PDB file of C-alpha atoms in Angstrom:
ATOM      1  CA  MET H   1       6.439   7.118  -7.346  1.00 43.00           C
ATOM      2  CA  THR H   2       8.820   6.360  -9.983  1.00 48.00           C
ATOM      3  CA  GLU H   3       9.190   2.965 -11.900  1.00 50.00           C
ATOM      4  CA  ASN H   4      10.569   0.295  -9.726  1.00 51.00           C
ATOM      5  CA  ASN H   5      13.060  -1.948 -11.578  1.00 60.00           C
ATOM      6  CA  ASN H   6      12.827  -4.415  -8.686  1.00 68.00           C
ATOM      7  CA  ASN H   7       9.180  -4.937  -9.247  1.00 70.00           C
ATOM      8  CA  PRO H   8       8.026  -4.370 -13.053  1.00 74.00           C
ATOM      9  CA  GLY H   9       4.255  -4.706 -11.873  1.00 81.00           C
ATOM     10  CA  LEU H  10       4.539  -1.237 -10.428  1.00 82.00           C
ATOM     11  CA  ARG H  11       3.549   1.714 -12.588  1.00 86.00           C
ATOM     12  CA  LYS H  12       3.794   5.471 -12.237  1.00 89.00           C
ATOM     13  CA  ILE H  13       0.650   7.222 -11.363  1.00 91.00           C
ATOM     14  CA  ARG H  14       0.013   9.757 -14.189  1.00 95.00           C
ATOM     15  CA  ARG H  15      -3.408  11.054 -13.395  1.00 95.00           C
ATOM     16  CA  ALA H  16      -5.572  11.287 -10.223  1.00 96.00           C
ATOM     17  CA  LEU H  17      -9.288  12.019 -10.123  1.00 95.00           C
ATOM     18  CA  ILE H  18     -10.101  13.922  -7.038  1.00 95.00           C
ATOM     19  CA  SER H  19     -13.640  14.747  -6.023  1.00 92.00           C
ATOM     20  CA  VAL H  20     -14.450  14.967  -2.243  1.00 94.00           C
ATOM     21  CA  SER H  21     -17.182  16.519  -0.275  1.00 92.00           C
ATOM     22  CA  ASP H  22     -14.936  17.111   2.714  1.00 95.00           C
ATOM     23  CA  LYS H  23     -12.165  19.504   1.393  1.00 95.00           C
ATOM     24  CA  THR H  24     -10.082  19.177   4.611  1.00 96.00           C
ATOM     25  CA  GLY H  25      -6.438  18.484   3.645  1.00 97.00           C
ATOM     26  CA  ILE H  26      -7.120  18.101  -0.096  1.00 97.00           C
ATOM     27  CA  VAL H  27      -4.886  20.994  -1.113  1.00 98.00           C
ATOM     28  CA  ASP H  28      -1.907  19.450   0.760  1.00 98.00           C
ATOM     29  CA  PHE H  29      -2.698  16.048  -0.834  1.00 97.00           C
ATOM     30  CA  ALA H  30      -2.928  17.517  -4.349  1.00 98.00           C
ATOM     31  CA  ARG H  31       0.372  19.435  -4.028  1.00 97.00           C
ATOM     32  CA  ALA H  32       2.029  16.153  -2.964  1.00 97.00           C
ATOM     33  CA  LEU H  33       0.676  14.480  -6.170  1.00 96.00           C
ATOM     34  CA  VAL H  34       1.828  17.524  -8.198  1.00 97.00           C
ATOM     35  CA  ARG H  35       5.312  17.110  -6.971  1.00 96.00           C
ATOM     36  CA  TYR H  36       5.293  13.713  -8.417  1.00 94.00           C
ATOM     37  CA  ASP H  37       4.103  15.025 -11.806  1.00 96.00           C
ATOM     38  CA  VAL H  38       0.583  13.492 -11.488  1.00 97.00           C
ATOM     39  CA  GLU H  39      -1.923  15.408 -13.502  1.00 97.00           C
ATOM     40  CA  ILE H  40      -4.998  16.410 -11.411  1.00 97.00           C
ATOM     41  CA  ILE H  41      -8.494  15.953 -12.788  1.00 96.00           C
ATOM     42  CA  SER H  42     -11.234  17.056 -10.551  1.00 94.00           C
ATOM     43  CA  THR H  43     -15.015  18.171 -10.425  1.00 89.00           C
ATOM     44  CA  GLY H  44     -16.642  21.281  -9.684  1.00 88.00           C
ATOM     45  CA  GLY H  45     -16.384  22.240  -5.924  1.00 91.00           C
ATOM     46  CA  THR H  46     -13.085  20.338  -5.481  1.00 94.00           C
ATOM     47  CA  ALA H  47     -11.646  21.698  -8.661  1.00 95.00           C
ATOM     48  CA  LYS H  48     -12.586  25.370  -7.463  1.00 95.00           C
ATOM     49  CA  VAL H  49     -10.752  24.853  -4.040  1.00 97.00           C
ATOM     50  CA  LEU H  50      -7.714  23.510  -5.753  1.00 97.00           C
ATOM     51  CA  ARG H  51      -7.501  26.388  -8.362  1.00 97.00           C
ATOM     52  CA  GLU H  52      -7.910  28.885  -5.415  1.00 97.00           C
ATOM     53  CA  ALA H  53      -4.775  27.377  -4.015  1.00 98.00           C
ATOM     54  CA  ALA H  54      -2.975  27.942  -7.486  1.00 98.00           C
ATOM     55  CA  ILE H  55      -3.074  23.983  -8.298  1.00 98.00           C
ATOM     56  CA  GLU H  56      -3.372  23.206 -11.921  1.00 97.00           C
ATOM     57  CA  VAL H  57      -6.603  21.162 -12.365  1.00 97.00           C
ATOM     58  CA  ARG H  58      -8.160  19.525 -15.557  1.00 95.00           C
ATOM     59  CA  ASP H  59     -12.047  19.522 -15.377  1.00 93.00           C
ATOM     60  CA  VAL H  60     -13.354  15.990 -15.510  1.00 90.00           C
ATOM     61  CA  SER H  61     -15.731  17.151 -18.463  1.00 88.00           C
ATOM     62  CA  ASP H  62     -12.478  17.723 -20.494  1.00 89.00           C
ATOM     63  CA  ILE H  63     -11.738  13.894 -20.241  1.00 87.00           C
ATOM     64  CA  THR H  64     -15.332  12.656 -20.582  1.00 84.00           C
ATOM     65  CA  GLY H  65     -16.826  15.154 -23.098  1.00 82.00           C
ATOM     66  CA  PHE H  66     -19.816  15.353 -20.901  1.00 81.00           C
ATOM     67  CA  ALA H  67     -21.031  18.398 -18.669  1.00 79.00           C
ATOM     68  CA  GLU H  68     -20.897  17.439 -14.987  1.00 73.00           C
ATOM     69  CA  MET H  69     -24.124  16.313 -13.427  1.00 66.00           C
ATOM     70  CA  MET H  70     -23.542  17.930 -10.144  1.00 58.00           C
ATOM     71  CA  THR H  71     -22.760  21.671 -10.187  1.00 55.00           C
ATOM     72  CA  VAL H  72     -21.423  24.190  -7.609  1.00 52.00           C
ATOM     73  CA  VAL H  73     -23.733  26.871  -7.115  1.00 49.00           C
TER      74      VAL H  73
END
């Protein structure tokens, strides 16, 4: 995921918002993104799973400035 000099229309992904109900495979997916220096932004339950797997996650509320509407109980 680097800049492609042959196709200047391609851009490096810098951030990814991850929020899923089915967490199957999400840790491996997030780890792959982190290997490409992609910042992970996530919501409650998904963020919790990623943090438990020692993946650095930024809460979506940090970006939006608003508390999440859906919370993990």
